[in-house]
Coordinates of C-alpha atoms in Angstrom, one line a residue:
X1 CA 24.1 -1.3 8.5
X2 CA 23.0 -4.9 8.8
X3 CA 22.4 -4.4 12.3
X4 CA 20.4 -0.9 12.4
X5 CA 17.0 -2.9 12.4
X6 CA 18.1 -5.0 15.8
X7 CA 18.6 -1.1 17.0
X8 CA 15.2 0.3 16.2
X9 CA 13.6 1.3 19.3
X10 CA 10.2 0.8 17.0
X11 CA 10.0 -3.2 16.7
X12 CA 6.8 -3.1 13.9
X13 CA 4.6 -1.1 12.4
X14 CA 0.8 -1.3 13.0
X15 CA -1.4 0.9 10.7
X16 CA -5.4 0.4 12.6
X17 CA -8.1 1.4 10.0
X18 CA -11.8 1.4 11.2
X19 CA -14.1 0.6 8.5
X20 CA -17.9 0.4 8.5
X21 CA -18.1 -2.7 6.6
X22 CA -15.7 -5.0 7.8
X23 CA -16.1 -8.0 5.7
X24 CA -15.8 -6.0 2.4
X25 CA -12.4 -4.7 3.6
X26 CA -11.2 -7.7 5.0
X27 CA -12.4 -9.8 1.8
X28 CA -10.4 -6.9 -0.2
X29 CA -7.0 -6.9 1.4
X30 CA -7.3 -10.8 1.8
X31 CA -8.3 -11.6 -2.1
X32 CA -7.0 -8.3 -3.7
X33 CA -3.7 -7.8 -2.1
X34 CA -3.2 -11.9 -1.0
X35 CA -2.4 -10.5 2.7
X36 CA -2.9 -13.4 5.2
X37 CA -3.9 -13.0 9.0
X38 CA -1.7 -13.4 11.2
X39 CA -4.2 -12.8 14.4
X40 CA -7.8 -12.6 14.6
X41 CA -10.4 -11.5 17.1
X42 CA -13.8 -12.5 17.2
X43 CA -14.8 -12.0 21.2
X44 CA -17.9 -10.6 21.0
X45 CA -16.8 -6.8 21.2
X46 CA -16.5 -6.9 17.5
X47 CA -14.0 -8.1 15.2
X48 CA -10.2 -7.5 14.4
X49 CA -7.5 -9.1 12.2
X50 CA -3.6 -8.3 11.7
X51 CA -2.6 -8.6 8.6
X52 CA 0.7 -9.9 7.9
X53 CA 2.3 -6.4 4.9
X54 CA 5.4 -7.8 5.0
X55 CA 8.5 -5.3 5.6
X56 CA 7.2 -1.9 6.9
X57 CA 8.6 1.7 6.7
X58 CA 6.7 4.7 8.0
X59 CA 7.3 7.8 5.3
X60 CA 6.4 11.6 6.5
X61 CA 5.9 13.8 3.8
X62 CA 5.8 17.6 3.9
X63 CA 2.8 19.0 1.2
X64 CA 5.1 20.4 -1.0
X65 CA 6.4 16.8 -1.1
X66 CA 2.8 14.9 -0.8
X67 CA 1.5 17.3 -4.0
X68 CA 4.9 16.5 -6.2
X69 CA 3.8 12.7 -5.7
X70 CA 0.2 12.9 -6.5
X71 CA 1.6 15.0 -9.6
X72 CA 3.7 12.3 -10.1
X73 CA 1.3 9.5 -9.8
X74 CA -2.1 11.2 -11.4
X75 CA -1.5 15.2 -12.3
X76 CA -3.3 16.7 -8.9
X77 CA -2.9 16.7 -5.7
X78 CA -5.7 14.0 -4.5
X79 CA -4.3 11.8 -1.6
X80 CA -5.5 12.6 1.9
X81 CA -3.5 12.3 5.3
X82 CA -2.6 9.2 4.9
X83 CA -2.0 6.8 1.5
X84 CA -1.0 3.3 1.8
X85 CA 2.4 2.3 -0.8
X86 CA 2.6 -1.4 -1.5
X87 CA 5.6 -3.1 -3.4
X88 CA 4.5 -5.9 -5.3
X89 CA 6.5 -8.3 -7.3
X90 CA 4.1 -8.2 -10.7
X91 CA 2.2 -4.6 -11.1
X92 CA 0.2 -6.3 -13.8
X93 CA -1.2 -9.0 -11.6
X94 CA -1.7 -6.5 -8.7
X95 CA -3.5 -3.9 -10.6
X96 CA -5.7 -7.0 -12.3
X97 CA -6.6 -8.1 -8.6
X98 CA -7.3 -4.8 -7.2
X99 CA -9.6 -3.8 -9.9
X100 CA -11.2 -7.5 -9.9
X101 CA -12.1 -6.9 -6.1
X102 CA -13.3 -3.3 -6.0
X103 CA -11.0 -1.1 -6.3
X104 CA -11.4 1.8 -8.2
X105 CA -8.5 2.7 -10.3
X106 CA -7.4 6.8 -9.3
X107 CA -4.4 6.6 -12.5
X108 CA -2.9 3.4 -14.5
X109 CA 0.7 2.9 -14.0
X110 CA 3.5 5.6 -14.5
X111 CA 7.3 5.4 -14.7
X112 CA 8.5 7.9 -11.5
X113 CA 11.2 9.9 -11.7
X114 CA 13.2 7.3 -9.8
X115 CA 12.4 4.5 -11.9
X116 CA 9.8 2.5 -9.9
X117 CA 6.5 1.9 -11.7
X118 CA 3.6 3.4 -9.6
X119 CA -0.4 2.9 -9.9
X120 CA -3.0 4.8 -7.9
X121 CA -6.2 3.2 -6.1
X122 CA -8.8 3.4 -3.8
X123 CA -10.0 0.9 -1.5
X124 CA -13.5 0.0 -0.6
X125 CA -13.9 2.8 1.5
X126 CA -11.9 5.8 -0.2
X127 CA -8.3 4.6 1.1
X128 CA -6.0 6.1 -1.6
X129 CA -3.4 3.2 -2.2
X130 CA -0.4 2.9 -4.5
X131 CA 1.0 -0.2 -6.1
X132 CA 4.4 0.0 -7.1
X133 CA 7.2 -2.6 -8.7
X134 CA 10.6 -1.5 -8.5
X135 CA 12.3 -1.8 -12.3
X136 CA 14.8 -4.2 -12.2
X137 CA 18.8 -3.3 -12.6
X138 CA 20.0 -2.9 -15.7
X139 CA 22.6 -5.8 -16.9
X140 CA 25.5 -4.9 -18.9
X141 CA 26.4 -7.3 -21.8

């Protein structure tokens, strides 16, 4: 299985979001979520940044499925088309940043089902967003 990345006919993921304000957004996910740049264009025909988000994965829910994880995450079904996930390593910290640099807190954290800690937000513009921290193994004495 060590190899199935290598295999991927899909190399890396690129999510593009348009935004109206783009030094708000790129001030949030720089400060609020630490992501660095990893190319940046300024040429006159307006601006762009990658940011670097680390390992990617693309998920596809069905409704049934996107409503049982906004009941999951804050009682209703909320979330639009598309909702970012970040892992982070400290959901404390995260959620501290977020809310420091504008984001508006949808539900605090809740243990899931499968044992990951999850917290809902939106972004500057209305992006829904959740923060999660996978629990730790157990360790047997």
């Amino acid at each position: 299985m060590k190899n199935k990345k290598h295999m991927s006919p899909v190399l890396e993921l690129r999510v593009a979001v348009t935004t109206s304000d783009y030094d708000r957004m790129t001030k949030f996910y720089f400060e609020a979520l630490g992501m660095t740049p990893t190319q940046v264009w300024n040429n006159g025909n307006g601006h762009a940044v990658i940011l670097d988000m680390g390992n990617a994965t693309l998920e596809i829910f069905d409704e049934t499925q996107a409503e049982s994880i906004d009941q999951i995450e804050i009682g209703q079904r909320l979330s639009g088309q598309i909702r970012f996930a970040f892992q982070v390593p400290d959901l404390k910290k995260a959620v501290e940043r977020l809310l420091v640099h504008g984001a508006l807190m949808v539900h605090p954290p809740v243990q899931t089902p499968w044992g990951d800690i999850n917290a809902r937000f939106q972004d500057p513009d209305g992006m829904q967003i959740t923060l999660f921290q996978r629990n730790a193994p157990e360790t047997k004495n």
